[in-house]
Short mmCIF file of C-alpha atoms and ligand atoms in Angstrom, two decimals:
data_model
loop_
_atom_site.label_atom_id
_atom_site.label_comp_id
_atom_site.label_asym_id
_atom_site.label_seq_id
_atom_site.Cartn_x
_atom_site.Cartn_y
_atom_site.Cartn_z
CA MET A 1 -17.38 -20.68 24.00
CA ASN A 2 -17.51 -22.97 20.97
CA PRO A 3 -14.48 -25.02 21.32
CA LYS A 4 -14.48 -26.31 17.61
CA LEU A 5 -14.71 -22.62 16.83
CA LEU A 6 -11.36 -21.60 18.98
CA VAL A 7 -9.63 -25.06 17.17
CA ILE A 8 -10.62 -23.39 13.88
CA PHE A 9 -9.05 -20.35 14.48
CA GLU A 10 -5.84 -21.27 15.90
CA GLU A 11 -5.40 -23.45 13.11
CA SER A 12 -6.00 -20.69 10.86
CA TYR A 13 -3.52 -18.52 13.04
CA ARG A 14 -0.70 -20.99 12.53
CA ALA A 15 -1.17 -21.26 8.48
CA LEU A 16 -0.85 -17.86 8.44
CA ARG A 17 1.68 -16.90 10.92
CA PRO A 18 3.77 -20.19 11.44
CA ARG A 19 6.30 -18.83 13.83
CA ALA A 20 4.42 -16.25 15.88
CA PRO A 21 3.36 -17.18 19.01
CA MET A 22 -0.65 -18.01 19.70
CA PRO A 23 -2.02 -15.17 20.83
CA HIS A 24 -5.02 -15.68 23.52
CA LEU A 25 -8.25 -15.86 21.32
CA ALA A 26 -11.64 -15.67 22.08
CA VAL A 27 -14.29 -16.56 19.63
CA GLU A 28 -18.37 -16.54 19.56
CA PHE A 29 -21.17 -15.96 17.63
CA TYR A 30 -22.67 -12.71 18.32
CA PRO A 31 -26.71 -11.66 17.11
CA PHE A 32 -25.92 -9.18 14.84
CA ALA A 33 -28.52 -7.49 12.62
CA ASN A 34 -26.88 -8.75 9.63
CA VAL A 35 -23.96 -10.93 8.58
CA ASN A 36 -21.33 -8.76 10.02
CA ASN A 37 -18.27 -10.33 11.15
CA ASN A 38 -15.49 -8.53 13.15
CA ILE A 39 -12.21 -8.96 14.71
CA ARG A 40 -10.36 -6.61 17.18
CA MET A 41 -6.96 -6.70 19.42
CA ARG A 42 -7.03 -5.54 22.80
CA GLU A 43 -4.21 -5.76 25.14
CA GLY A 44 -2.62 -8.38 22.95
CA LYS A 45 -6.08 -10.53 22.53
CA LEU A 46 -7.94 -11.28 19.86
CA PHE A 47 -11.72 -10.75 20.17
CA VAL A 48 -13.53 -12.26 17.08
CA ARG A 49 -17.52 -12.19 16.58
CA LEU A 50 -19.16 -14.21 14.24
CA SER A 51 -22.87 -13.31 12.98
CA ASP A 52 -24.91 -16.13 14.67
CA VAL A 53 -26.05 -16.66 10.78
CA LEU A 54 -22.88 -18.82 10.44
CA GLU A 55 -23.76 -20.74 13.66
CA GLY A 56 -25.02 -23.83 11.44
CA ALA A 57 -22.22 -23.12 8.70
CA PRO A 58 -19.86 -26.49 7.76
CA GLU A 59 -16.56 -26.59 9.02
CA ASN A 60 -14.95 -25.21 5.72
CA VAL A 61 -16.88 -22.10 5.74
CA LEU A 62 -16.02 -21.32 9.00
CA GLN A 63 -12.13 -21.63 7.89
CA ALA A 64 -12.76 -19.32 5.41
CA ILE A 65 -14.11 -16.68 8.06
CA ALA A 66 -11.55 -17.35 9.90
CA HIS A 67 -8.93 -16.98 7.73
CA ILE A 68 -10.26 -14.19 6.24
CA LEU A 69 -10.65 -11.95 9.42
CA LEU A 70 -6.95 -12.88 10.62
CA ALA A 71 -5.71 -11.95 7.21
CA LYS A 72 -7.44 -8.74 7.62
CA MET A 73 -5.94 -8.57 10.88
CA TYR A 74 -2.34 -8.89 9.75
CA ARG A 75 -2.58 -7.29 6.70
CA LYS A 76 -2.14 -10.44 4.81
CA PRO A 77 -3.60 -11.18 1.55
CA ILE A 78 -7.19 -12.80 1.48
CA GLU A 79 -6.67 -16.66 -0.33
CA ARG A 80 -9.10 -16.41 -3.53
CA GLU A 81 -10.52 -20.00 -2.51
CA HIS A 82 -11.50 -18.81 0.97
CA ALA A 83 -12.76 -15.59 -0.18
CA THR A 84 -14.96 -17.40 -2.84
CA ARG A 85 -15.91 -20.36 -0.56
CA PHE A 86 -17.14 -17.58 2.27
CA ARG A 87 -18.89 -15.59 -0.66
CA ARG A 88 -20.82 -19.00 -2.10
CA TYR A 89 -22.07 -19.36 1.32
CA VAL A 90 -23.58 -16.40 2.34
CA SER A 91 -25.05 -15.60 -1.10
CA THR A 92 -26.81 -18.89 -0.90
CA ARG A 93 -31.09 -18.45 -1.19
CA SER A 94 -31.41 -20.17 2.82
CA ILE A 95 -28.92 -18.00 4.24
CA ARG A 96 -29.97 -14.49 2.60
CA ASP A 97 -33.84 -15.39 3.87
CA LYS A 98 -32.14 -15.98 7.47
CA ALA A 99 -30.48 -12.80 7.33
CA ALA A 100 -33.21 -10.52 5.81
CA LEU A 101 -35.31 -11.90 8.39
CA LEU A 102 -32.96 -10.73 11.51
CA ARG A 103 -32.55 -7.49 9.70
CA GLN A 104 -36.63 -7.10 10.13
CA ILE A 105 -36.48 -8.72 13.73
CA ARG A 106 -33.20 -6.98 14.96
CA GLY A 107 -32.70 -3.71 12.96
CA ARG A 108 -32.88 -0.90 14.93
CA LYS A 109 -36.04 1.74 14.20
CA ARG A 110 -34.80 4.07 11.63
CA ILE A 111 -35.26 8.29 12.43
CA ASP A 112 -33.41 9.08 9.17
CA SER A 113 -34.27 8.26 5.81
CA ALA A 114 -32.64 5.19 4.52
CA GLN A 115 -36.16 3.67 3.51
CA GLY A 116 -36.90 5.46 0.40
CA CYS A 117 -40.11 4.79 -1.63
CA ALA A 118 -38.44 2.36 -3.98
CA TYR A 119 -34.91 1.72 -2.34
CA ASP A 120 -34.02 0.74 1.06
CA LEU A 121 -30.37 1.86 1.60
CA GLU A 122 -29.21 -0.11 4.59
CA ALA A 123 -30.56 -3.03 3.17
CA ILE A 124 -28.54 -2.60 0.15
CA PHE A 125 -25.33 -1.60 2.18
CA ASP A 126 -25.79 -4.85 3.94
CA GLU A 127 -26.03 -6.67 0.89
CA LEU A 128 -23.18 -5.67 -0.66
CA ASN A 129 -21.00 -5.65 2.52
CA THR A 130 -21.78 -9.48 2.36
CA ARG A 131 -21.23 -9.82 -0.92
CA PHE A 132 -18.13 -8.16 -1.86
CA PHE A 133 -16.68 -7.29 1.63
CA HIS A 134 -17.18 -10.20 3.64
CA GLY A 135 -19.43 -8.23 6.26
CA LEU A 136 -16.26 -6.54 7.39
CA LEU A 137 -17.43 -2.60 6.78
CA ALA A 138 -19.01 -1.15 9.49
CA ARG A 139 -22.44 0.54 8.62
CA PRO A 140 -22.29 4.23 8.62
CA ARG A 141 -25.52 6.41 8.50
CA MET A 142 -27.42 5.63 5.00
CA THR A 143 -29.47 8.54 4.06
CA TRP A 144 -31.13 10.15 0.94
CA SER A 145 -30.44 13.01 0.12
CA ARG A 146 -32.99 16.20 1.28
CA VAL A 147 -32.60 17.63 -2.24
CA HIS A 148 -32.97 15.84 -5.75
CA ALA A 149 -29.49 17.09 -6.22
CA ARG A 150 -28.39 15.98 -10.27
CA ASN A 151 -24.95 17.21 -9.69
CA ARG A 152 -24.02 14.65 -7.21
CA LEU A 153 -24.79 10.70 -7.24
CA GLY A 154 -23.70 10.51 -3.76
CA HIS A 155 -21.21 10.99 -0.99
CA TYR A 156 -19.40 9.64 1.92
CA ASP A 157 -19.32 12.43 4.20
CA PRO A 158 -16.85 11.33 7.05
CA ALA A 159 -17.81 13.92 9.59
CA HIS A 160 -21.08 12.75 10.04
CA ASN A 161 -19.75 8.95 8.84
CA ALA A 162 -22.74 9.27 6.70
CA ILE A 163 -23.30 7.61 3.13
CA VAL A 164 -25.79 10.11 1.15
CA VAL A 165 -27.51 9.21 -1.94
CA SER A 166 -28.93 11.78 -4.25
CA ARG A 167 -32.65 11.09 -3.87
CA VAL A 168 -33.24 11.41 -7.73
CA PHE A 169 -32.58 7.55 -7.75
CA ASP A 170 -35.42 6.84 -5.35
CA ASP A 171 -37.51 5.80 -8.01
CA PHE A 172 -38.68 2.36 -9.47
CA ARG A 173 -37.63 3.17 -13.00
CA VAL A 174 -34.23 3.24 -11.56
CA PRO A 175 -32.69 -0.24 -11.76
CA ARG A 176 -31.89 -1.62 -8.61
CA TYR A 177 -28.28 -1.92 -9.99
CA ALA A 178 -27.73 1.58 -10.50
CA VAL A 179 -28.17 1.98 -6.95
CA GLU A 180 -26.09 -0.73 -5.93
CA TYR A 181 -23.32 0.95 -7.78
CA ILE A 182 -23.64 4.32 -6.54
CA VAL A 183 -23.97 2.72 -3.12
CA TYR A 184 -20.48 0.23 -3.73
CA HIS A 185 -18.59 3.09 -5.04
CA GLU A 186 -19.22 5.27 -1.05
CA MET A 187 -18.52 1.68 0.40
CA LEU A 188 -15.06 2.08 -1.56
CA HIS A 189 -14.36 5.45 0.07
CA LEU A 190 -14.83 3.61 3.47
CA LYS A 191 -12.53 0.91 2.62
CA HIS A 192 -9.98 3.49 0.79
CA PRO A 193 -9.56 6.65 3.08
CA VAL A 194 -8.27 9.57 0.95
CA LYS A 195 -4.48 9.40 1.07
CA LEU A 196 -2.37 12.17 0.68
CA ARG A 197 0.50 12.09 -2.31
CA GLY A 198 2.79 14.78 -1.65
CA SER A 199 0.07 17.81 -1.35
CA ARG A 200 -2.16 16.43 -3.43
CA ARG A 201 -5.55 14.56 -2.17
CA CYS A 202 -6.00 11.04 -4.04
CA VAL A 203 -9.64 10.34 -3.72
CA HIS A 204 -9.86 7.64 -6.31
CA SER A 205 -6.48 5.68 -6.24
CA GLY A 206 -5.25 3.02 -8.58
CA GLU A 207 -6.16 0.03 -5.84
CA PHE A 208 -9.84 1.98 -5.52
CA GLN A 209 -10.56 2.18 -9.33
CA ALA A 210 -9.26 -1.68 -9.93
CA GLU A 211 -11.74 -2.57 -7.03
CA GLU A 212 -14.33 -0.35 -8.33
CA LYS A 213 -14.39 -2.59 -11.56
CA LEU A 214 -15.64 -5.78 -9.79
CA PHE A 215 -18.85 -4.56 -9.83
CA PRO A 216 -20.53 -7.09 -11.90
CA ARG A 217 -22.43 -4.52 -13.84
CA PHE A 218 -20.14 -1.89 -13.53
CA GLU A 219 -20.11 -0.07 -17.40
CA GLU A 220 -23.91 -0.65 -17.52
CA ALA A 221 -24.38 1.13 -14.55
CA LYS A 222 -22.34 4.12 -15.33
CA ALA A 223 -23.65 4.82 -18.86
CA MET A 224 -27.49 4.05 -17.07
CA LEU A 225 -26.77 6.87 -14.73
CA LYS A 226 -25.19 9.26 -17.33
CA ARG A 227 -28.40 9.00 -19.35
CA LEU A 228 -30.56 9.28 -16.02
ZN1 ZN B 1 -15.79 9.35 -5.04
#
């Protein structure tokens, strides 16, 4: 284990929980196929895996991801400064190129139809995960629908843990940001599971809707999809 990395996580933990006892921490770089990062608690011990794409990252970027992961674990708000620093770093050209290369080398062979004629849904999911979710969402099965359904843009199917996007949009005439918006919306369903309010199911909660508006071309994408 990288001792410097451990110190960064310990310091971040201390800042977040000044009085709580320091848990046993294990932090390692891991050869994920994307810029994934995860944290788990098992028997009171914290296990952290960081994408090995971050191995050469400057200390303040590692501090940022330490904060993000620990804040997520302990349900504390993620500080904007850390979120921004991490996002800037992973969206730099060299990191994006590296991630794309790893995806090619390490990505599993796909038997389903994530790769359409125009767009690769897995690649879109991974990019959005890095840009908007700190790489924290586990990727479900991504698939284009079998039929050209127009009534539904896309949906998340929890029974099969799959995001399905209507094949109508697998077309170069459909701009990429419109497909990204559909996938982004379904990713929010992953992040915000359906809540029960009394006997009513709340599918698009206020929190969900606020986060949806963070998509950079939200209005434009919605208008575009309406036209198609
Ligand atoms: Zn929805």
